[in-house]
PDB file of C-alpha atoms in Angstrom:
ATOM      1  CA  MET A   1      16.194  73.434  79.732  1.00  0.00           C
ATOM      2  CA  ASN A   2      19.170  72.270  81.714  1.00  0.00           C
ATOM      3  CA  PHE A   3      19.394  68.644  82.857  1.00  0.00           C
ATOM      4  CA  ILE A   4      17.986  69.223  86.359  1.00  0.00           C
ATOM      5  CA  GLU A   5      14.979  70.981  84.812  1.00  0.00           C
ATOM      6  CA  ILE A   6      14.463  68.005  82.498  1.00  0.00           C
ATOM      7  CA  ALA A   7      14.732  65.573  85.415  1.00  0.00           C
ATOM      8  CA  GLU A   8      12.280  67.589  87.487  1.00  0.00           C
ATOM      9  CA  ARG A   9       9.801  67.928  84.618  1.00  0.00           C
ATOM     10  CA  ARG A  10       9.883  64.406  83.170  1.00  0.00           C
ATOM     11  CA  TYR A  11       7.205  61.981  84.339  1.00  0.00           C
ATOM     12  CA  SER A  12       5.623  58.715  83.202  1.00  0.00           C
ATOM     13  CA  CYS A  13       2.737  59.870  81.049  1.00  0.00           C
ATOM     14  CA  ARG A  14      -0.487  57.887  81.407  1.00  0.00           C
ATOM     15  CA  LYS A  15      -2.793  59.900  79.124  1.00  0.00           C
ATOM     16  CA  TYR A  16      -1.712  60.587  75.569  1.00  0.00           C
ATOM     17  CA  ASP A  17      -3.571  62.693  73.020  1.00  0.00           C
ATOM     18  CA  PRO A  18      -4.354  60.264  70.166  1.00  0.00           C
ATOM     19  CA  THR A  19      -5.182  63.135  67.791  1.00  0.00           C
ATOM     20  CA  ARG A  20      -1.700  64.700  67.836  1.00  0.00           C
ATOM     21  CA  GLU A  21       0.875  63.206  65.537  1.00  0.00           C
ATOM     22  CA  ILE A  22       4.535  63.513  66.469  1.00  0.00           C
ATOM     23  CA  GLU A  23       6.593  65.547  64.041  1.00  0.00           C
ATOM     24  CA  GLN A  24       9.296  63.503  62.293  1.00  0.00           C
ATOM     25  CA  GLU A  25      11.994  66.030  63.208  1.00  0.00           C
ATOM     26  CA  LYS A  26      11.253  65.404  66.895  1.00  0.00           C
ATOM     27  CA  ILE A  27      11.593  61.638  66.417  1.00  0.00           C
ATOM     28  CA  ASP A  28      14.834  62.244  64.500  1.00  0.00           C
ATOM     29  CA  SER A  29      16.187  64.335  67.372  1.00  0.00           C
ATOM     30  CA  ILE A  30      15.324  61.596  69.878  1.00  0.00           C
ATOM     31  CA  ILE A  31      17.092  58.980  67.735  1.00  0.00           C
ATOM     32  CA  LYS A  32      20.120  61.262  67.390  1.00  0.00           C
ATOM     33  CA  ALA A  33      20.299  61.563  71.191  1.00  0.00           C
ATOM     34  CA  ALA A  34      19.922  57.774  71.505  1.00  0.00           C
ATOM     35  CA  ARG A  35      22.827  57.279  69.113  1.00  0.00           C
ATOM     36  CA  LEU A  36      24.998  59.406  71.410  1.00  0.00           C
ATOM     37  CA  ALA A  37      24.179  57.420  74.563  1.00  0.00           C
ATOM     38  CA  PRO A  38      27.295  55.880  76.114  1.00  0.00           C
ATOM     39  CA  SER A  39      27.619  52.107  76.215  1.00  0.00           C
ATOM     40  CA  ALA A  40      30.259  49.585  77.290  1.00  0.00           C
ATOM     41  CA  CYS A  41      33.127  49.686  74.791  1.00  0.00           C
ATOM     42  CA  ASN A  42      30.864  51.891  72.629  1.00  0.00           C
ATOM     43  CA  GLY A  43      29.258  48.629  71.521  1.00  0.00           C
ATOM     44  CA  GLN A  44      25.609  49.759  71.577  1.00  0.00           C
ATOM     45  CA  PRO A  45      24.330  46.197  72.260  1.00  0.00           C
ATOM     46  CA  TYR A  46      20.722  46.981  71.400  1.00  0.00           C
ATOM     47  CA  HIS A  47      18.431  47.778  68.521  1.00  0.00           C
ATOM     48  CA  ILE A  48      15.781  50.504  68.433  1.00  0.00           C
ATOM     49  CA  THR A  49      12.575  50.083  66.439  1.00  0.00           C
ATOM     50  CA  VAL A  50      10.265  53.086  66.136  1.00  0.00           C
ATOM     51  CA  CYS A  51       6.702  51.835  65.720  1.00  0.00           C
ATOM     52  CA  LYS A  52       3.916  54.070  64.425  1.00  0.00           C
ATOM     53  CA  GLY A  53       0.432  53.625  63.020  1.00  0.00           C
ATOM     54  CA  GLU A  54      -1.141  50.176  62.994  1.00  0.00           C
ATOM     55  CA  ILE A  55       1.957  48.363  64.232  1.00  0.00           C
ATOM     56  CA  ALA A  56       2.108  50.694  67.265  1.00  0.00           C
ATOM     57  CA  LYS A  57      -1.566  49.977  67.970  1.00  0.00           C
ATOM     58  CA  LYS A  58      -0.947  46.199  67.827  1.00  0.00           C
ATOM     59  CA  ILE A  59       1.973  46.516  70.231  1.00  0.00           C
ATOM     60  CA  GLU A  60      -0.019  48.734  72.587  1.00  0.00           C
ATOM     61  CA  LYS A  61      -2.921  46.295  72.584  1.00  0.00           C
ATOM     62  CA  ALA A  62      -0.575  43.428  73.440  1.00  0.00           C
ATOM     63  CA  ILE A  63       1.143  45.424  76.203  1.00  0.00           C
ATOM     64  CA  ALA A  64      -2.228  46.376  77.709  1.00  0.00           C
ATOM     65  CA  GLY A  65      -3.589  42.857  77.270  1.00  0.00           C
ATOM     66  CA  MET A  66      -2.183  41.539  80.530  1.00  0.00           C
ATOM     67  CA  GLY A  67      -4.346  43.896  82.582  1.00  0.00           C
ATOM     68  CA  MET A  68      -1.465  46.274  83.198  1.00  0.00           C
ATOM     69  CA  ASN A  69      -0.485  49.366  81.260  1.00  0.00           C
ATOM     70  CA  GLU A  70      -3.961  49.936  79.823  1.00  0.00           C
ATOM     71  CA  PHE A  71      -3.105  53.614  79.381  1.00  0.00           C
ATOM     72  CA  VAL A  72      -0.694  52.904  76.513  1.00  0.00           C
ATOM     73  CA  VAL A  73      -3.363  52.476  73.858  1.00  0.00           C
ATOM     74  CA  ASN A  74      -3.411  56.145  72.832  1.00  0.00           C
ATOM     75  CA  ALA A  75       0.313  56.738  72.395  1.00  0.00           C
ATOM     76  CA  PRO A  76       1.031  57.522  68.732  1.00  0.00           C
ATOM     77  CA  VAL A  77       4.555  56.064  68.862  1.00  0.00           C
ATOM     78  CA  VAL A  78       6.149  53.161  70.691  1.00  0.00           C
ATOM     79  CA  ILE A  79       9.929  52.854  70.708  1.00  0.00           C
ATOM     80  CA  MET A  80      10.942  49.230  71.125  1.00  0.00           C
ATOM     81  CA  ILE A  81      14.370  48.341  72.472  1.00  0.00           C
ATOM     82  CA  SER A  82      15.633  44.845  71.802  1.00  0.00           C
ATOM     83  CA  GLU A  83      18.897  43.172  72.668  1.00  0.00           C
ATOM     84  CA  GLY A  84      21.832  43.315  70.293  1.00  0.00           C
ATOM     85  CA  GLU A  85      25.154  41.540  70.260  1.00  0.00           C
ATOM     86  CA  TYR A  86      28.009  42.437  72.555  1.00  0.00           C
ATOM     87  CA  VAL A  87      31.218  43.641  70.936  1.00  0.00           C
ATOM     88  CA  PRO A  88      34.073  41.184  71.684  1.00  0.00           C
ATOM     89  CA  LEU A  89      35.663  43.209  74.494  1.00  0.00           C
ATOM     90  CA  SER A  90      32.307  43.638  76.297  1.00  0.00           C
ATOM     91  CA  ALA A  91      31.625  39.918  75.872  1.00  0.00           C
ATOM     92  CA  GLN A  92      34.952  39.203  77.571  1.00  0.00           C
ATOM     93  CA  GLY A  93      33.990  41.504  80.447  1.00  0.00           C
ATOM     94  CA  VAL A  94      30.677  39.699  80.838  1.00  0.00           C
ATOM     95  CA  ALA A  95      32.476  36.338  80.997  1.00  0.00           C
ATOM     96  CA  LEU A  96      35.145  37.574  83.430  1.00  0.00           C
ATOM     97  CA  PHE A  97      33.083  39.706  85.776  1.00  0.00           C
ATOM     98  CA  ASP A  98      29.514  38.398  85.373  1.00  0.00           C
ATOM     99  CA  ASN A  99      28.211  41.912  84.819  1.00  0.00           C
ATOM    100  CA  ASP A 100      25.239  42.423  82.486  1.00  0.00           C
ATOM    101  CA  TYR A 101      26.551  45.400  80.518  1.00  0.00           C
ATOM    102  CA  ARG A 102      23.741  45.154  77.959  1.00  0.00           C
ATOM    103  CA  SER A 103      21.051  45.843  80.581  1.00  0.00           C
ATOM    104  CA  ILE A 104      23.064  48.762  81.917  1.00  0.00           C
ATOM    105  CA  ASP A 105      23.487  50.149  78.401  1.00  0.00           C
ATOM    106  CA  ILE A 106      19.758  49.783  77.651  1.00  0.00           C
ATOM    107  CA  GLY A 107      19.003  51.710  80.849  1.00  0.00           C
ATOM    108  CA  ILE A 108      21.328  54.527  79.817  1.00  0.00           C
ATOM    109  CA  LEU A 109      19.817  54.519  76.319  1.00  0.00           C
ATOM    110  CA  SER A 110      16.322  54.832  77.795  1.00  0.00           C
ATOM    111  CA  ALA A 111      17.410  57.801  79.898  1.00  0.00           C
ATOM    112  CA  TYR A 112      18.739  59.574  76.809  1.00  0.00           C
ATOM    113  CA  ILE A 113      15.547  58.851  74.856  1.00  0.00           C
ATOM    114  CA  THR A 114      13.238  60.106  77.596  1.00  0.00           C
ATOM    115  CA  ALA A 115      15.357  63.190  78.329  1.00  0.00           C
ATOM    116  CA  GLU A 116      15.448  64.262  74.690  1.00  0.00           C
ATOM    117  CA  ALA A 117      11.720  63.597  74.353  1.00  0.00           C
ATOM    118  CA  ALA A 118      11.160  65.995  77.280  1.00  0.00           C
ATOM    119  CA  VAL A 119      13.306  68.627  75.552  1.00  0.00           C
ATOM    120  CA  GLN A 120      11.120  68.170  72.450  1.00  0.00           C
ATOM    121  CA  GLY A 121       7.949  68.779  74.484  1.00  0.00           C
ATOM    122  CA  LEU A 122       6.875  65.123  74.370  1.00  0.00           C
ATOM    123  CA  GLU A 123       6.035  62.760  77.176  1.00  0.00           C
ATOM    124  CA  THR A 124       7.113  59.159  77.675  1.00  0.00           C
ATOM    125  CA  CYS A 125       6.576  56.078  79.772  1.00  0.00           C
ATOM    126  CA  ILE A 126       9.112  53.250  80.046  1.00  0.00           C
ATOM    127  CA  LEU A 127       7.481  49.822  80.115  1.00  0.00           C
ATOM    128  CA  GLY A 128       8.889  46.389  80.824  1.00  0.00           C
ATOM    129  CA  TRP A 129       5.754  44.505  81.928  1.00  0.00           C
ATOM    130  CA  PHE A 130       4.790  42.565  78.792  1.00  0.00           C
ATOM    131  CA  GLU A 131       5.213  39.201  77.112  1.00  0.00           C
ATOM    132  CA  CYS A 132       8.566  39.609  75.347  1.00  0.00           C
ATOM    133  CA  ASP A 133       8.058  36.840  72.780  1.00  0.00           C
ATOM    134  CA  LYS A 134       4.588  38.042  71.814  1.00  0.00           C
ATOM    135  CA  ILE A 135       5.723  41.640  71.434  1.00  0.00           C
ATOM    136  CA  SER A 136       8.868  40.687  69.507  1.00  0.00           C
ATOM    137  CA  GLU A 137       6.758  38.688  67.063  1.00  0.00           C
ATOM    138  CA  ILE A 138       4.439  41.640  66.393  1.00  0.00           C
ATOM    139  CA  TYR A 139       7.186  43.936  65.184  1.00  0.00           C
ATOM    140  CA  GLY A 140       9.558  41.293  63.825  1.00  0.00           C
ATOM    141  CA  ALA A 141      12.385  41.479  66.353  1.00  0.00           C
ATOM    142  CA  ASP A 142      14.704  38.498  66.143  1.00  0.00           C
ATOM    143  CA  THR A 143      16.153  39.111  69.595  1.00  0.00           C
ATOM    144  CA  ARG A 144      14.618  39.610  73.021  1.00  0.00           C
ATOM    145  CA  THR A 145      12.609  42.799  73.492  1.00  0.00           C
ATOM    146  CA  ARG A 146      13.632  44.443  76.753  1.00  0.00           C
ATOM    147  CA  LEU A 147      11.713  47.716  76.932  1.00  0.00           C
ATOM    148  CA  ALA A 148       8.976  49.694  75.263  1.00  0.00           C
ATOM    149  CA  ILE A 149       8.854  53.469  75.542  1.00  0.00           C
ATOM    150  CA  THR A 150       5.565  55.133  74.705  1.00  0.00           C
ATOM    151  CA  LEU A 151       5.878  58.570  73.192  1.00  0.00           C
ATOM    152  CA  GLY A 152       3.392  61.340  72.539  1.00  0.00           C
ATOM    153  CA  TYR A 153       1.759  64.560  73.574  1.00  0.00           C
ATOM    154  CA  PRO A 154      -0.194  64.474  76.821  1.00  0.00           C
ATOM    155  CA  VAL A 155      -3.986  64.895  76.803  1.00  0.00           C
ATOM    156  CA  HIS A 156      -3.602  68.021  78.906  1.00  0.00           C
ATOM    157  CA  GLU A 157      -0.747  70.303  79.841  1.00  0.00           C
ATOM    158  CA  TYR A 158       1.257  68.791  82.638  1.00  0.00           C
ATOM    159  CA  GLU A 159       2.317  70.878  85.581  1.00  0.00           C
ATOM    160  CA  PRO A 160       5.320  69.193  87.218  1.00  0.00           C
ATOM    161  CA  ARG A 161       4.696  68.212  90.799  1.00  0.00           C
ATOM    162  CA  PRO A 162       7.339  67.654  93.455  1.00  0.00           C
ATOM    163  CA  LYS A 163       8.824  64.199  93.093  1.00  0.00           C
ATOM    164  CA  ARG A 164       8.790  61.781  95.976  1.00  0.00           C
ATOM    165  CA  ARG A 165      12.279  60.403  96.293  1.00  0.00           C
ATOM    166  CA  LYS A 166      14.492  59.044  99.020  1.00  0.00           C
ATOM    167  CA  ALA A 167      16.509  61.538 100.984  1.00  0.00           C
ATOM    168  CA  ILE A 168      20.025  61.823  99.585  1.00  0.00           C
ATOM    169  CA  ASP A 169      21.515  60.413 102.802  1.00  0.00           C
ATOM    170  CA  ASP A 170      19.360  57.302 102.339  1.00  0.00           C
ATOM    171  CA  PHE A 171      21.041  56.271  99.110  1.00  0.00           C
ATOM    172  CA  VAL A 172      24.356  58.129  98.858  1.00  0.00           C
ATOM    173  CA  THR A 173      27.524  57.434 100.806  1.00  0.00           C
ATOM    174  CA  ILE A 174      30.590  59.613 100.438  1.00  0.00           C
ATOM    175  CA  ILE A 175      33.886  58.067 101.500  1.00  0.00           C
ATOM    176  CA  GLU A 176      37.143  60.016 101.700  1.00  0.00           C
TER     177      GLU A 176
END
Protein backbone atom coordinates (compact mmCIF):
# COMPACT_ATOMS: atom_id res chain seq x y z
CA MET A 1 0.00 0.00 0.00
CA ASN A 2 1.18 3.50 -0.70
CA PHE A 3 0.42 6.30 1.77
CA ILE A 4 -2.70 7.59 -0.01
CA GLU A 5 -4.11 4.05 -0.01
CA ILE A 6 -3.43 3.81 3.72
CA ALA A 7 -5.09 7.18 4.34
CA GLU A 8 -8.12 6.21 2.28
CA ARG A 9 -8.45 2.82 3.97
CA ARG A 10 -7.82 3.75 7.61
CA TYR A 11 -10.87 4.41 9.78
CA SER A 12 -11.75 4.55 13.48
CA CYS A 13 -12.77 0.99 14.24
CA ARG A 14 -15.75 0.58 16.57
CA LYS A 15 -16.15 -3.22 16.52
CA TYR A 16 -13.16 -5.38 17.34
CA ASP A 17 -13.04 -9.17 17.23
CA PRO A 18 -12.22 -10.20 20.83
CA THR A 19 -11.29 -13.74 19.73
CA ARG A 20 -8.37 -12.71 17.51
CA GLU A 21 -5.06 -12.10 19.20
CA ILE A 22 -2.60 -9.72 17.58
CA GLU A 23 0.63 -11.34 16.48
CA GLN A 24 3.68 -10.00 18.35
CA GLU A 25 5.54 -9.31 15.10
CA LYS A 26 2.76 -6.91 14.08
CA ILE A 27 3.02 -5.06 17.40
CA ASP A 28 6.80 -4.96 16.98
CA SER A 29 6.41 -3.44 13.51
CA ILE A 30 4.05 -0.77 14.87
CA ILE A 31 6.52 0.11 17.64
CA LYS A 32 9.36 0.26 15.11
CA ALA A 33 7.33 2.73 13.02
CA ALA A 34 6.55 4.75 16.17
CA ARG A 35 10.25 4.94 16.98
CA LEU A 36 10.86 6.49 13.55
CA ALA A 37 8.21 9.21 13.95
CA PRO A 38 9.73 12.69 13.74
CA SER A 39 9.64 14.92 16.80
CA ALA A 40 10.97 18.36 17.75
CA CYS A 41 14.75 18.15 18.12
CA ASN A 42 14.33 14.35 17.85
CA GLY A 43 13.41 14.49 21.53
CA GLN A 44 10.50 12.02 21.47
CA PRO A 45 8.78 13.69 24.48
CA TYR A 46 6.41 10.80 25.14
CA HIS A 47 6.27 7.26 26.40
CA ILE A 48 4.38 4.37 24.81
CA THR A 49 2.89 1.58 26.91
CA VAL A 50 1.43 -1.42 25.10
CA CYS A 51 -1.33 -2.91 27.25
CA LYS A 52 -2.67 -6.42 26.68
CA GLY A 53 -4.73 -8.95 28.60
CA GLU A 54 -6.26 -7.97 31.92
CA ILE A 55 -4.60 -4.56 32.09
CA ALA A 56 -6.04 -3.69 28.65
CA LYS A 57 -9.49 -4.77 29.85
CA LYS A 58 -9.21 -2.54 32.96
CA ILE A 59 -8.19 0.43 30.82
CA GLU A 60 -11.00 -0.22 28.34
CA LYS A 61 -13.55 -0.45 31.13
CA ALA A 62 -12.36 2.86 32.56
CA ILE A 63 -12.40 4.56 29.14
CA ALA A 64 -15.94 3.29 28.48
CA GLY A 65 -17.07 4.14 32.00
CA MET A 66 -17.91 7.75 31.22
CA GLY A 67 -20.66 6.74 28.81
CA MET A 68 -18.49 7.40 25.78
CA ASN A 69 -16.33 4.99 23.84
CA GLU A 70 -18.28 1.91 24.91
CA PHE A 71 -17.04 0.12 21.79
CA VAL A 72 -13.48 -0.16 23.13
CA VAL A 73 -14.16 -3.10 25.42
CA ASN A 74 -13.31 -5.75 22.82
CA ALA A 75 -9.99 -4.40 21.58
CA PRO A 76 -7.23 -6.88 22.46
CA VAL A 77 -4.55 -4.18 22.74
CA VAL A 78 -4.54 -0.59 23.93
CA ILE A 79 -1.50 1.57 23.23
CA MET A 80 -1.21 4.30 25.84
CA ILE A 81 0.73 7.47 25.09
CA SER A 82 1.87 9.53 28.04
CA GLU A 83 3.89 12.70 28.22
CA GLY A 84 7.66 12.59 28.48
CA GLU A 85 10.24 15.25 29.15
CA TYR A 86 11.31 17.80 26.59
CA VAL A 87 14.94 17.77 25.53
CA PRO A 88 16.64 21.06 26.53
CA LEU A 89 16.47 22.70 23.09
CA SER A 90 12.73 21.92 22.73
CA ALA A 91 12.13 23.24 26.25
CA GLN A 92 13.80 26.50 25.21
CA GLY A 93 11.54 26.70 22.15
CA VAL A 94 8.48 26.17 24.33
CA ALA A 95 9.59 29.00 26.64
CA LEU A 96 10.45 31.37 23.78
CA PHE A 97 7.59 30.73 21.39
CA ASP A 98 4.81 29.28 23.59
CA ASN A 99 4.35 26.37 21.21
CA ASP A 100 3.32 22.98 22.63
CA TYR A 101 5.76 20.78 20.71
CA ARG A 102 4.93 17.73 22.83
CA SER A 103 1.29 17.70 21.69
CA ILE A 104 2.38 18.11 18.09
CA ASP A 105 4.86 15.25 18.46
CA ILE A 106 2.24 12.99 20.07
CA GLY A 107 -0.07 13.71 17.12
CA ILE A 108 2.64 12.75 14.64
CA LEU A 109 3.43 9.62 16.68
CA SER A 110 -0.24 8.61 16.60
CA ALA A 111 -0.34 9.01 12.83
CA TYR A 112 2.67 6.71 12.45
CA ILE A 113 1.14 4.12 14.79
CA THR A 114 -2.22 4.07 13.02
CA ALA A 115 -0.68 4.04 9.53
CA GLU A 116 1.58 1.09 10.32
CA ALA A 117 -1.31 -0.74 11.98
CA ALA A 118 -3.26 -0.35 8.71
CA VAL A 119 -0.31 -1.76 6.76
CA GLN A 120 -0.34 -4.74 9.16
CA GLY A 121 -4.04 -5.37 8.49
CA LEU A 122 -5.13 -4.07 11.90
CA GLU A 123 -7.62 -1.39 12.79
CA THR A 124 -7.32 1.41 15.33
CA CYS A 125 -9.21 4.15 17.08
CA ILE A 126 -7.53 7.16 18.70
CA LEU A 127 -9.16 8.17 21.98
CA GLY A 128 -8.70 11.19 24.19
CA TRP A 129 -12.03 11.28 26.05
CA PHE A 130 -11.16 9.71 29.41
CA GLU A 131 -10.11 10.59 32.94
CA CYS A 132 -6.33 10.95 32.58
CA ASP A 133 -5.48 10.44 36.26
CA LYS A 134 -7.65 7.34 36.57
CA ILE A 135 -6.22 5.78 33.43
CA SER A 136 -2.63 6.65 34.34
CA GLU A 137 -3.09 4.97 37.72
CA ILE A 138 -4.36 1.74 36.12
CA TYR A 139 -1.25 1.16 34.06
CA GLY A 140 1.26 2.90 36.33
CA ALA A 141 2.11 5.97 34.27
CA ASP A 142 3.88 8.62 36.30
CA THR A 143 3.12 11.36 33.79
CA ARG A 144 -0.07 12.58 32.15
CA THR A 145 -1.72 10.15 29.74
CA ARG A 146 -2.64 12.00 26.55
CA LEU A 147 -4.05 9.38 24.19
CA ALA A 148 -5.16 5.78 23.99
CA ILE A 149 -5.12 3.91 20.70
CA THR A 150 -7.18 0.74 20.52
CA LEU A 151 -5.78 -1.92 18.25
CA GLY A 152 -7.21 -5.12 16.84
CA TYR A 153 -8.88 -6.99 14.05
CA PRO A 154 -12.35 -5.81 13.08
CA VAL A 155 -15.38 -8.03 13.69
CA HIS A 156 -16.04 -8.08 9.97
CA GLU A 157 -14.08 -7.16 6.88
CA TYR A 158 -14.18 -3.45 6.33
CA GLU A 159 -14.86 -2.03 2.91
CA PRO A 160 -13.49 1.53 2.81
CA ARG A 161 -16.14 4.11 2.11
CA PRO A 162 -15.57 7.56 0.66
CA LYS A 163 -14.43 9.93 3.37
CA ARG A 164 -16.31 13.11 4.07
CA ARG A 165 -13.77 15.88 4.20
CA LYS A 166 -13.65 19.58 3.51
CA ALA A 167 -12.95 20.63 -0.04
CA ILE A 168 -9.26 21.39 -0.51
CA ASP A 169 -10.01 25.07 -1.21
CA ASP A 170 -11.74 25.27 2.19
CA PHE A 171 -8.60 24.54 4.15
CA VAL A 172 -5.61 25.13 1.86
CA THR A 173 -4.21 28.46 0.73
CA ILE A 174 -1.34 28.68 -1.71
CA ILE A 175 0.61 31.93 -1.74
CA GLU A 176 3.29 32.74 -4.30
